[in-house]
Coordinates of C-alpha atoms in Angstrom, one line a residue:
X183 CA -150.3 -282.7 198.9
X184 CA -153.4 -282.0 196.8
X185 CA -153.2 -278.2 197.4
X186 CA -149.6 -278.2 196.3
X187 CA -150.6 -280.1 193.1
X188 CA -153.4 -277.6 192.5
X189 CA -151.0 -274.7 193.0
X190 CA -148.5 -276.2 190.5
X191 CA -151.3 -276.9 188.0
X192 CA -152.4 -273.3 188.2
X193 CA -148.9 -272.0 187.7
X194 CA -148.3 -274.3 184.7
X195 CA -151.7 -273.2 183.3
X196 CA -150.9 -269.5 183.8
X197 CA -147.5 -269.9 182.0
X198 CA -148.9 -271.8 179.1
X199 CA -151.8 -269.4 178.5
X200 CA -149.5 -266.4 178.6
X201 CA -147.3 -268.1 175.8
X202 CA -149.8 -269.9 173.7
X203 CA -151.0 -267.1 171.5
X204 CA -147.5 -265.8 170.7
X205 CA -146.5 -269.3 169.8
X206 CA -149.0 -269.3 166.9
X207 CA -146.6 -266.9 165.3
X208 CA -143.9 -269.5 164.9
X209 CA -143.1 -272.3 162.5
X210 CA -143.1 -275.1 165.2
X211 CA -145.3 -277.6 163.5
X212 CA -145.5 -281.2 162.5
X213 CA -147.1 -282.5 159.3
X214 CA -148.6 -285.9 159.8
X215 CA -151.3 -287.7 157.7
X216 CA -152.1 -284.6 155.8
X217 CA -152.7 -282.7 159.0
X218 CA -150.5 -279.9 160.3
X219 CA -150.1 -280.0 164.1
X220 CA -148.7 -276.8 165.7
X221 CA -147.0 -276.7 169.0
X222 CA -149.4 -273.9 169.9
X223 CA -152.4 -276.3 169.1
X224 CA -150.9 -278.9 171.4
X225 CA -150.4 -276.4 174.2
X226 CA -153.9 -275.0 173.7
X227 CA -155.4 -278.4 174.1
X228 CA -153.2 -279.1 177.1
X229 CA -154.2 -275.8 178.8
X230 CA -157.9 -276.6 178.1
X231 CA -157.5 -280.0 179.8
X232 CA -155.9 -278.5 182.9
X233 CA -158.5 -275.7 183.0
X234 CA -161.4 -278.2 182.8
X235 CA -159.8 -280.3 185.5
X236 CA -159.5 -277.3 187.8
X237 CA -162.9 -276.1 186.9
X238 CA -164.5 -279.5 187.8
X239 CA -162.7 -279.4 191.1
X240 CA -164.0 -275.9 191.8
X241 CA -160.4 -274.6 192.0
X242 CA -160.8 -272.0 189.3
X243 CA -163.6 -269.6 188.3
X244 CA -164.3 -269.2 184.6
X245 CA -164.4 -265.6 183.2
X246 CA -165.7 -264.5 179.8
X247 CA -164.5 -261.5 177.8
X248 CA -167.0 -258.7 177.4
X249 CA -169.3 -259.4 174.4
X250 CA -168.4 -263.1 174.3
X251 CA -172.1 -264.0 173.7
X252 CA -171.9 -262.2 170.4
X253 CA -169.0 -264.3 169.4
X254 CA -171.1 -267.4 169.9
X255 CA -173.4 -266.1 167.2
X256 CA -170.3 -266.3 164.9
X257 CA -170.0 -270.0 165.7
X258 CA -173.6 -270.6 164.5
X259 CA -172.9 -268.6 161.3
X260 CA -169.7 -270.7 160.7
X261 CA -171.7 -273.9 161.0
X262 CA -174.5 -273.1 158.6
X263 CA -172.1 -271.4 156.1
X264 CA -169.9 -274.6 156.1
X265 CA -173.0 -276.8 156.0
X266 CA -174.1 -275.0 152.8
X267 CA -170.7 -275.2 151.1
X268 CA -169.0 -278.4 152.2
X269 CA -171.6 -280.6 153.8
X270 CA -172.4 -281.8 157.4
X271 CA -169.2 -283.7 158.3
X272 CA -166.8 -280.9 157.4
X273 CA -169.2 -278.3 158.9
X274 CA -169.1 -280.2 162.2
X275 CA -165.2 -280.4 162.1
X276 CA -164.9 -276.7 161.3
X277 CA -167.3 -275.8 164.1
X278 CA -165.5 -277.9 166.6
X279 CA -162.2 -276.2 165.6
X280 CA -163.7 -272.8 166.1
X281 CA -165.2 -273.8 169.5
X282 CA -161.7 -275.0 170.6
X283 CA -160.2 -271.7 169.5
X284 CA -162.8 -269.6 171.3
X285 CA -162.6 -271.7 174.4
X286 CA -158.8 -271.3 174.4
X287 CA -159.4 -267.6 174.4
X288 CA -161.7 -268.0 177.4
X289 CA -159.0 -269.9 179.2
X290 CA -156.4 -267.3 178.3
X291 CA -158.7 -264.4 179.4
X292 CA -159.5 -266.1 182.7
X293 CA -155.8 -266.4 183.5
X294 CA -154.9 -262.9 182.2
X295 CA -157.3 -261.1 184.5
X296 CA -155.9 -262.9 187.6
X297 CA -152.5 -261.2 187.3
X298 CA -152.5 -258.8 184.2
X299 CA -149.0 -257.4 184.7
X300 CA -147.3 -260.7 185.0
X301 CA -149.3 -262.2 182.2
X302 CA -148.5 -259.2 179.9
X303 CA -144.8 -259.5 180.8
X304 CA -144.6 -263.2 179.8
X305 CA -146.7 -262.5 176.7
X306 CA -144.4 -259.8 175.5
X307 CA -141.2 -261.7 176.4
X308 CA -142.4 -264.7 174.5
X309 CA -142.9 -262.6 171.4
X310 CA -139.5 -261.0 171.8
X311 CA -137.9 -264.4 172.0
X312 CA -139.7 -265.5 168.9
X313 CA -138.5 -262.4 167.1
X314 CA -134.9 -263.1 168.2
X315 CA -134.8 -266.7 167.0
X316 CA -136.6 -265.8 163.8
X317 CA -134.0 -263.1 163.1
X318 CA -131.0 -265.4 164.1
X319 CA -132.4 -268.2 161.8
X320 CA -132.5 -266.0 158.8
X321 CA -129.1 -264.4 159.5
X322 CA -127.6 -267.8 159.8
X323 CA -129.0 -268.7 156.4
X324 CA -127.6 -265.6 154.8
X325 CA -130.9 -263.6 154.7
X326 CA -130.0 -260.1 155.8
X327 CA -133.5 -258.9 154.9
X328 CA -136.9 -260.5 154.1
X329 CA -137.4 -262.7 157.1
X330 CA -140.2 -264.7 155.6
X331 CA -138.9 -268.3 155.6
X332 CA -140.5 -269.4 158.9
X333 CA -144.2 -269.2 158.0
X334 CA -146.3 -267.1 160.4
X335 CA -143.2 -266.0 162.3
X336 CA -142.8 -263.2 159.8
X337 CA -145.7 -261.4 161.5
X338 CA -144.1 -261.5 164.9
X339 CA -141.9 -258.5 164.4
X340 CA -144.7 -255.9 163.6
X341 CA -147.1 -257.5 166.0
X342 CA -144.6 -257.2 168.9
X343 CA -143.9 -253.6 167.9
X344 CA -147.7 -252.8 167.8
X345 CA -148.1 -254.3 171.3
X346 CA -145.1 -252.5 172.7
X347 CA -146.2 -249.1 171.4
X348 CA -149.8 -249.7 172.4
X349 CA -148.8 -250.7 176.0
X350 CA -146.5 -247.6 176.3
X351 CA -149.5 -245.4 175.4
X352 CA -152.2 -247.2 177.3
X353 CA -150.3 -247.7 180.5
X354 CA -148.3 -244.4 180.1
X355 CA -145.1 -246.4 180.6
X356 CA -142.1 -245.5 178.4
X357 CA -140.2 -248.6 179.4
X358 CA -142.2 -250.6 176.9
X359 CA -140.5 -248.5 174.1
X360 CA -137.0 -249.7 175.0
X361 CA -137.1 -252.9 173.0
X362 CA -138.2 -250.9 170.0
X363 CA -134.7 -249.5 169.8
X364 CA -133.6 -252.9 168.5
X365 CA -136.9 -254.1 167.1
X366 CA -137.8 -251.2 164.8
X367 CA -134.9 -251.7 162.3
X368 CA -135.7 -255.4 162.2
X369 CA -139.4 -254.6 161.4
X370 CA -138.2 -252.6 158.4
X371 CA -135.6 -255.2 157.3
X372 CA -138.3 -257.9 157.5
X373 CA -139.9 -256.4 154.4
X374 CA -143.3 -257.6 155.6
X375 CA -145.4 -254.9 154.0
X376 CA -148.6 -255.5 155.8
X377 CA -146.8 -255.6 159.1
X378 CA -144.8 -252.4 158.4
X379 CA -147.9 -250.6 157.4
X380 CA -149.9 -251.8 160.4
X381 CA -147.1 -250.7 162.8
X382 CA -146.7 -247.3 161.4
X383 CA -150.5 -246.7 161.3
X384 CA -150.8 -247.6 164.9
X385 CA -147.7 -245.4 165.8
X386 CA -149.3 -242.5 163.8
X387 CA -152.7 -242.7 165.5
X388 CA -151.1 -243.0 168.9
X389 CA -148.8 -240.1 168.4
X390 CA -151.7 -238.0 167.1
X391 CA -153.8 -238.7 170.2
X392 CA -151.1 -237.9 172.7

């Protein structure tokens, strides 16, 4: 029974970690007491809780991205910078937030290296779903262009395009380019200038190196 529960927990953890970063590019949030709580924040904390539970039971092995020790120096910098500007209490709060973000990345990385292809597929599909619903929302509200009314979701279009074209080049797999047939016009219609510029710069450098 316990082994089944562990297997289920690992599956849930894998699914959440594959979706949690794309979900930061959505407007799923709740404002309460002056604090904005994102769905992605809740899922990140949930994934950390499951991860720590499995780690304590020796059912999972933690893995760190290359160069993670250098990122830890960034945490020290953030603490002393905040301490000098806003005081000890807010410095501690800001540092804890950064620690949670970085630990979430460790949890995501640990699961990503277990099954990279499946992880990548869920990651990209989640982004495509976010793009689809963001587009539908704006079209339903009469916005044929400028898809900027769902907060950070406006970045999802170009981000997804960059990831697709990067995967097509890195893995030498043209199938990643198929969604771009539909996504590219939407990237242009989004009128998100930084996103459009980033996508075309990546496309230019990749096409130049082929």
